[in-house]
PDB file of C-alpha atoms in Angstrom:
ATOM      1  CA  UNK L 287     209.635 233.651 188.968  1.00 41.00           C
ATOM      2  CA  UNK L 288     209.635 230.038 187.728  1.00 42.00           C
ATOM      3  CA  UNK L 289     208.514 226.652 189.107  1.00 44.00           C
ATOM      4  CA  UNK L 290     210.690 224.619 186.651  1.00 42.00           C
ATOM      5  CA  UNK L 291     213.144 222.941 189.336  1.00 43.00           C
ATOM      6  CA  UNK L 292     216.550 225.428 188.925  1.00 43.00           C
ATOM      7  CA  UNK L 293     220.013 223.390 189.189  1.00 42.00           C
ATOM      8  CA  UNK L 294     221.369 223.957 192.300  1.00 40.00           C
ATOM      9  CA  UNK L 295     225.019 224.548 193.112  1.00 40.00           C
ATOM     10  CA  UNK L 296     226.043 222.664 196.478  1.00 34.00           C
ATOM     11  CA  UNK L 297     229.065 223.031 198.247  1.00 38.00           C
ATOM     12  CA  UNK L 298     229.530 220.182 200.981  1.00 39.00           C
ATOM     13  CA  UNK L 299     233.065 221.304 202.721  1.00 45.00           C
ATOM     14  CA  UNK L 300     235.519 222.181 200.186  1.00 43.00           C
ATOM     15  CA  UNK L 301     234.430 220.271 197.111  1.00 48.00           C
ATOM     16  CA  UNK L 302     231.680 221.778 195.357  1.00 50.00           C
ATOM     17  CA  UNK L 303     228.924 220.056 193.129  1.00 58.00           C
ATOM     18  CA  UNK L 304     227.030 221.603 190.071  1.00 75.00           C
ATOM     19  CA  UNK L 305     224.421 220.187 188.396  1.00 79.00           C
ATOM     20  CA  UNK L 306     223.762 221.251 185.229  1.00 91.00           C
ATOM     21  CA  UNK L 307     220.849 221.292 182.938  1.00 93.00           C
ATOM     22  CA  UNK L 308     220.401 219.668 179.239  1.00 92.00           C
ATOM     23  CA  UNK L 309     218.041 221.072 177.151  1.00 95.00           C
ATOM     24  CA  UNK L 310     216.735 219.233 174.210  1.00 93.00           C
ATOM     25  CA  UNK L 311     214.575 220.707 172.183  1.00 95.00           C
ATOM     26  CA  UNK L 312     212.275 218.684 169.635  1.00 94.00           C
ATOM     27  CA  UNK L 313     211.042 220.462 166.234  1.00 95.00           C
ATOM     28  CA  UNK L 314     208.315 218.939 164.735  1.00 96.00           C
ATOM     29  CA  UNK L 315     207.562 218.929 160.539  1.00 96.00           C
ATOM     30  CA  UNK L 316     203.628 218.732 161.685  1.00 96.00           C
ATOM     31  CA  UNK L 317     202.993 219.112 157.944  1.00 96.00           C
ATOM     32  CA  UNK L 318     204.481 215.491 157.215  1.00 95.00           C
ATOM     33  CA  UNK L 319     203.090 214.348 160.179  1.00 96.00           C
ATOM     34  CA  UNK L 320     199.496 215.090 158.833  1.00 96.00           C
ATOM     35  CA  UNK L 321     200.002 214.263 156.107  1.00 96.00           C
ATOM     36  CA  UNK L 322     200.824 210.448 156.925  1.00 95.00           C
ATOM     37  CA  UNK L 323     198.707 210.302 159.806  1.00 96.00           C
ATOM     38  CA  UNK L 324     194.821 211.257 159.928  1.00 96.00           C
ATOM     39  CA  UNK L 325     192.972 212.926 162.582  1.00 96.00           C
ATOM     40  CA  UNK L 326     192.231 211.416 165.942  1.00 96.00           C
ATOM     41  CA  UNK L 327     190.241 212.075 169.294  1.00 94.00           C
ATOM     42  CA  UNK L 328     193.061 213.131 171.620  1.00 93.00           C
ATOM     43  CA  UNK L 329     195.349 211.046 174.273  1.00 96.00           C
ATOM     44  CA  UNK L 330     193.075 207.836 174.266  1.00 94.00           C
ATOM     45  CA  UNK L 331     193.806 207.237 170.788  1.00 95.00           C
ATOM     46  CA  UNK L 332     197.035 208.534 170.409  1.00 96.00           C
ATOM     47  CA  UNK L 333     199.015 206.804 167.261  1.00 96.00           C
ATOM     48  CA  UNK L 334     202.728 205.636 167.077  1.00 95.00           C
ATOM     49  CA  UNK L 335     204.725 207.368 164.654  1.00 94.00           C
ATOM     50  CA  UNK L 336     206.243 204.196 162.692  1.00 86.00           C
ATOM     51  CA  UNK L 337     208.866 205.876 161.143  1.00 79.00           C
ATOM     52  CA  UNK L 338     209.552 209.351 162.988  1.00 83.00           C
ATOM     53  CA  UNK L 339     208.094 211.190 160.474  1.00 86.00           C
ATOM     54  CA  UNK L 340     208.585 214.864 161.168  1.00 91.00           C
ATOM     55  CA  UNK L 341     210.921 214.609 164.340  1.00 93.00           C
ATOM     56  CA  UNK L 342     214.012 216.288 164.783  1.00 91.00           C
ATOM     57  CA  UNK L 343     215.479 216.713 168.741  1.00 90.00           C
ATOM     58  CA  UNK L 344     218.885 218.747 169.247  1.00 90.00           C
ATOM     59  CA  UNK L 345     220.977 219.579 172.484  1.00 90.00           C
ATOM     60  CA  UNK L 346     223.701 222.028 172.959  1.00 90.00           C
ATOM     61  CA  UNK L 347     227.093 221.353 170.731  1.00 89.00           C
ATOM     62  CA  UNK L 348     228.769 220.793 174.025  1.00 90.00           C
ATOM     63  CA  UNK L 349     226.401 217.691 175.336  1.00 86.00           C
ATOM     64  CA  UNK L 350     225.678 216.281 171.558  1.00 85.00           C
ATOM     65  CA  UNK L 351     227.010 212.953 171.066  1.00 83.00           C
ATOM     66  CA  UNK L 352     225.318 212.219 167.930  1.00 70.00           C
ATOM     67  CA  UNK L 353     222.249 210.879 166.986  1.00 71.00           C
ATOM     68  CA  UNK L 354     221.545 206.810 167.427  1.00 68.00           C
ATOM     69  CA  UNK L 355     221.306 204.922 163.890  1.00 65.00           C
ATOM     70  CA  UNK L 356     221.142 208.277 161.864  1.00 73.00           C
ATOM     71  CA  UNK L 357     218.048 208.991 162.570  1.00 72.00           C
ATOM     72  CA  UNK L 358     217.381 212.614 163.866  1.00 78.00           C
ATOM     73  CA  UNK L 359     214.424 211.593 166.378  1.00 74.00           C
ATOM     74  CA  UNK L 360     217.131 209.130 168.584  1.00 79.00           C
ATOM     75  CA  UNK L 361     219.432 211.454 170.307  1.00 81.00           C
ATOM     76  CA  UNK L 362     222.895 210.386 172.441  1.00 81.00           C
ATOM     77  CA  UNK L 363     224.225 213.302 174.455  1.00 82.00           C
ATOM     78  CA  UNK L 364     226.184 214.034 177.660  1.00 84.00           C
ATOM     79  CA  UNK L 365     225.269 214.347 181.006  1.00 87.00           C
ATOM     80  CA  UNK L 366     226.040 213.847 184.585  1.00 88.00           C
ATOM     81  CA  UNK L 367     224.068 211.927 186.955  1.00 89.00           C
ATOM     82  CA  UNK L 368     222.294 214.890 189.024  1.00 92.00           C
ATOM     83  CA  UNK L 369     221.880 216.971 185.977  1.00 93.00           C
ATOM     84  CA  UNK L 370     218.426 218.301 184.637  1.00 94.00           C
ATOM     85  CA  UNK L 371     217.306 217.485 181.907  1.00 93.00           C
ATOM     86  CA  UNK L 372     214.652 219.886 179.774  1.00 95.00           C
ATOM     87  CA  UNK L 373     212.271 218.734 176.852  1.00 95.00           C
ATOM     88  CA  UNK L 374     211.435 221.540 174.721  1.00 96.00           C
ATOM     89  CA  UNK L 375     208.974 220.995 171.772  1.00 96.00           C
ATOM     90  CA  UNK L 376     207.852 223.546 168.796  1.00 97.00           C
ATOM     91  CA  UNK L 377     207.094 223.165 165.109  1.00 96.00           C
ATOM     92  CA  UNK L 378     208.697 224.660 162.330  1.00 94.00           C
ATOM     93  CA  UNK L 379     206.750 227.378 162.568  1.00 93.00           C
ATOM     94  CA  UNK L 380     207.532 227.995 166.018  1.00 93.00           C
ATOM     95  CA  UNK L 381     204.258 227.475 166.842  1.00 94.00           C
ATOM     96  CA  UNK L 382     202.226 230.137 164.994  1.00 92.00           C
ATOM     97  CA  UNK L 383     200.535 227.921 162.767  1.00 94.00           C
ATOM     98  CA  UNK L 384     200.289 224.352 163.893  1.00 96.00           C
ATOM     99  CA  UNK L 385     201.321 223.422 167.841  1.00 97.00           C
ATOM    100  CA  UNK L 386     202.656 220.768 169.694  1.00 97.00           C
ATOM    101  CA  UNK L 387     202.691 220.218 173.604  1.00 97.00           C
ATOM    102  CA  UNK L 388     204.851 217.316 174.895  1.00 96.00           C
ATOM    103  CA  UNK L 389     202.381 215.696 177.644  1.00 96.00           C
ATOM    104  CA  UNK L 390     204.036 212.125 178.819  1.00 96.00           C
ATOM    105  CA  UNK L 391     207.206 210.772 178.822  1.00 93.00           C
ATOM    106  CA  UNK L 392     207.710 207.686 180.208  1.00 92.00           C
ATOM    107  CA  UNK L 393     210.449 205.008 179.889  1.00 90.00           C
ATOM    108  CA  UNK L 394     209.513 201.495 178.294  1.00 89.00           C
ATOM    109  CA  UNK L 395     213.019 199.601 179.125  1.00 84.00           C
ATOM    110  CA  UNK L 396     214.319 197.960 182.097  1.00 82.00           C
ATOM    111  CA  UNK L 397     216.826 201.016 182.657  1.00 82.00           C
ATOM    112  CA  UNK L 398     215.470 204.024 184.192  1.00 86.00           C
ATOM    113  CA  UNK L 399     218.051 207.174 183.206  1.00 90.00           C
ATOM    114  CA  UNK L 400     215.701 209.394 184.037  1.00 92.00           C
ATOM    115  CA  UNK L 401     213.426 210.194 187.022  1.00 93.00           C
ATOM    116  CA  UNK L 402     209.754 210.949 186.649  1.00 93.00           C
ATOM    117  CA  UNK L 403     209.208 213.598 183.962  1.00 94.00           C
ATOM    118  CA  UNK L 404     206.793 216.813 185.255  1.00 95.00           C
ATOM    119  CA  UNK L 405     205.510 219.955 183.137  1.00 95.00           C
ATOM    120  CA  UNK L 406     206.752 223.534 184.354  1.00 96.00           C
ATOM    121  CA  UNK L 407     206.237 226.885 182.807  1.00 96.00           C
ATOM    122  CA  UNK L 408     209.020 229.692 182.911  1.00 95.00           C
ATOM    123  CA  UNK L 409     207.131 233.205 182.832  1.00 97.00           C
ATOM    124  CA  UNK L 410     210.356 235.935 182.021  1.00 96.00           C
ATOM    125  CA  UNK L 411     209.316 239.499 183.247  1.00 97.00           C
ATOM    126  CA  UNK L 412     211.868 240.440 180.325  1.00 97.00           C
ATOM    127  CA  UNK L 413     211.615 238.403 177.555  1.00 96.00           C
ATOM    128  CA  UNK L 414     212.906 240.375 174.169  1.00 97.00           C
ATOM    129  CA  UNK L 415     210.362 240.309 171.190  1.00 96.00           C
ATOM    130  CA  UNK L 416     210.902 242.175 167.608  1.00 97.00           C
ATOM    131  CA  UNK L 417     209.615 245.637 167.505  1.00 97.00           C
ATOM    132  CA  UNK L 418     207.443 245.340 164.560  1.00 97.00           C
ATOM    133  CA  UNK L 419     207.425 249.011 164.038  1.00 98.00           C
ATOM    134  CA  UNK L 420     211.438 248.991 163.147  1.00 97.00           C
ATOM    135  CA  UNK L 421     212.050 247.504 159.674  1.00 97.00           C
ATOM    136  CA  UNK L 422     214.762 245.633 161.383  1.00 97.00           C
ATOM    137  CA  UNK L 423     213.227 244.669 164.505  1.00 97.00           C
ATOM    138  CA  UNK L 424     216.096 246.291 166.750  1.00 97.00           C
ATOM    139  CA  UNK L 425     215.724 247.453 169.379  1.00 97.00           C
ATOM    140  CA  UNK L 426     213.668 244.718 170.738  1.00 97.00           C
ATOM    141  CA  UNK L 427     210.854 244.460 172.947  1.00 97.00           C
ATOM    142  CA  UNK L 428     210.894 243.126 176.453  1.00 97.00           C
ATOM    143  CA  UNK L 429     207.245 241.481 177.278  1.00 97.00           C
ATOM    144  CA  UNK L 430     206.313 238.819 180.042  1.00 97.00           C
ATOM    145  CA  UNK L 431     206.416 235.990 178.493  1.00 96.00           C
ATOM    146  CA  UNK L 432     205.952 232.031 179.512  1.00 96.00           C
ATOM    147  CA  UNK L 433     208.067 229.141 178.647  1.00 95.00           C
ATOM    148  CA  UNK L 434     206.950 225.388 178.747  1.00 95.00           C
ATOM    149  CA  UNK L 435     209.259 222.467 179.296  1.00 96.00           C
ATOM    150  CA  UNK L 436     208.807 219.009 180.922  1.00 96.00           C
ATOM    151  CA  UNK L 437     211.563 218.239 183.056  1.00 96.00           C
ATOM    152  CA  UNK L 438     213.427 215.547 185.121  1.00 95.00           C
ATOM    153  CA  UNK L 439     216.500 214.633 186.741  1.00 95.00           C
ATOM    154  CA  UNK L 440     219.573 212.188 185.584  1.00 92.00           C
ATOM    155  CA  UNK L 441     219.376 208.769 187.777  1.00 92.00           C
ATOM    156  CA  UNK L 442     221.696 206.940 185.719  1.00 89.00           C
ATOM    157  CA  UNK L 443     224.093 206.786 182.904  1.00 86.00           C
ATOM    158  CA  UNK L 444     222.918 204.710 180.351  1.00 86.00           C
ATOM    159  CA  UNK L 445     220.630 204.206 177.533  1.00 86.00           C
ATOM    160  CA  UNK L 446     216.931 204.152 177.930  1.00 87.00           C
ATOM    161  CA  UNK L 447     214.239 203.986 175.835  1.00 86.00           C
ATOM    162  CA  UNK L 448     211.059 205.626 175.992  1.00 88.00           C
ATOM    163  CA  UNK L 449     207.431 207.030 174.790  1.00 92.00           C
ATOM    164  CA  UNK L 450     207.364 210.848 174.038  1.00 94.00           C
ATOM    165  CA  UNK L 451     203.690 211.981 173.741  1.00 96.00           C
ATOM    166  CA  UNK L 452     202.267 215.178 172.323  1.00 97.00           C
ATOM    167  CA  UNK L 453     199.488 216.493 171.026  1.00 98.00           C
ATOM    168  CA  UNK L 454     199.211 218.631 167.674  1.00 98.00           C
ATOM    169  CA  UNK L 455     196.954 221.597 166.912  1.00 98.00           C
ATOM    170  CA  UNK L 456     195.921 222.928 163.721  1.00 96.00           C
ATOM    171  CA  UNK L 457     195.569 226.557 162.876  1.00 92.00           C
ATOM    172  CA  UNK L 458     191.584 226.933 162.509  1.00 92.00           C
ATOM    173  CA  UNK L 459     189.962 227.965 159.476  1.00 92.00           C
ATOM    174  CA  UNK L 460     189.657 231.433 160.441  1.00 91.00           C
ATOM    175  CA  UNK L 461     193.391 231.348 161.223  1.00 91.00           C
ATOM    176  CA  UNK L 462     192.502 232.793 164.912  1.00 93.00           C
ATOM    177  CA  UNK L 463     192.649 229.461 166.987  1.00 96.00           C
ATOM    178  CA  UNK L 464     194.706 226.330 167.002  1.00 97.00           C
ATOM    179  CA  UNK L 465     192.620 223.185 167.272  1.00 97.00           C
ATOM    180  CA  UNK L 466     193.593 219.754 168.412  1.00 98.00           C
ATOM    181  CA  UNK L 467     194.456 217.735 165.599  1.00 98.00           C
ATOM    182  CA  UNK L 468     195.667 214.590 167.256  1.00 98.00           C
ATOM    183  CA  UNK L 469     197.893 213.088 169.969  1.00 98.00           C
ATOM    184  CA  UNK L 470     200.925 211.290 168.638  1.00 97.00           C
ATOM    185  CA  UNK L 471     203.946 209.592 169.839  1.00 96.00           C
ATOM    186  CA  UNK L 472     207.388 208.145 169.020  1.00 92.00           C
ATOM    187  CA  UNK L 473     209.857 205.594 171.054  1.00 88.00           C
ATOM    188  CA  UNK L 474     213.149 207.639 170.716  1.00 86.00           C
ATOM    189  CA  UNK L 475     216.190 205.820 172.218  1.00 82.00           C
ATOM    190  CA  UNK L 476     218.459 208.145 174.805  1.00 81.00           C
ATOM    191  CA  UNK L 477     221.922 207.580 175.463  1.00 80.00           C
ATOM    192  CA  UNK L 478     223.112 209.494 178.343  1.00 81.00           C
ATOM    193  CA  UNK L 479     227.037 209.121 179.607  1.00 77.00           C
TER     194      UNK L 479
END
């Protein structure tokens, strides 16, 4: 079962409203990130990324707009007033070395597309992995496995910009646990229409 808020489908009479939800996932190079930006303590000294080094977010082909002044870290997609809206994050190596974890969002311009943004966790009872024992993989696995997202609700149309937080861990020494590296942040612009 999940606590991420679900889009509903309401009927009132006989129209029928659907909301539906936008996932945007952000991949982060945490390599080039490191290596422009040194360590730090954690949220309370969280640095600006000047130049969105390492940032990449994507939506589904049917929502993308295009990106806002070529660069990959601005995004401008589709969406309805009512939809959800998910923020996924993961590094290129989909988190088995280095880590991210979006923690904040929050909007820094006078127009608010988007309400307050809250972390949820999907757990799947079902979730396929590789079977590591085939030279293929196939057939998979299915495992329990959770899913993290931080989630809100279109307010507006518009374009808002905002602060994305997240904080980066390192693969330790031992290459057993992931260590915080730093908390980092960019000011992405979002068009939503």
């Amino acid at each position: 079962m999940s606590n991420t808020a679900q889009a509903p489908s309401r009927a009132t009479g006989s129209q029928k409203s659907v909301f539906n939800t936008v996932n945007v996932i952000t991949i982060v190079d945490t390599d080039a990130i490191k290596n422009a930006y040194p360590r730090n303590a954690g949220p309370g000294a969280a640095q600006g990324l000047n130049h969105h080094e390492g940032i990449t977010m994507l939506c589904a082909a049917k929502n993308f707009q295009g990106d806002i002044g070529n660069d990959p870290a601005n995004l401008k997609f589709s969406a309805n007033v009512g939809d959800f809206i998910s923020f996924w994050a993961t590094t290129i190596s989909d988190d088995a070395d280095d880590s991210v974890i979006i923690y904040d969002i929050s909007s820094t311009s006078q127009t608010n597309v988007f309400n307050n943004f809250q972390a949820n966790e999907e757990t799947r009872s079902g979730a396929v992995i590789p079977d590591t024992s085939k030279q293929n993989g196939l057939p998979a696995l299915q495992v329990s496995r959770s899913f993290y997202s931080y989630d809100s609700k279109v307010k507006n149309s518009g374009t808002e910009a905002f602060v994305v937080s997240f904080a980066l861990y390192e693969l330790d020494e031992a290459r057993e646990n992931q260590t915080l590296y730093g908390c980092f942040f960019w000011d992405p612009t979002i068009v939503v229409q």
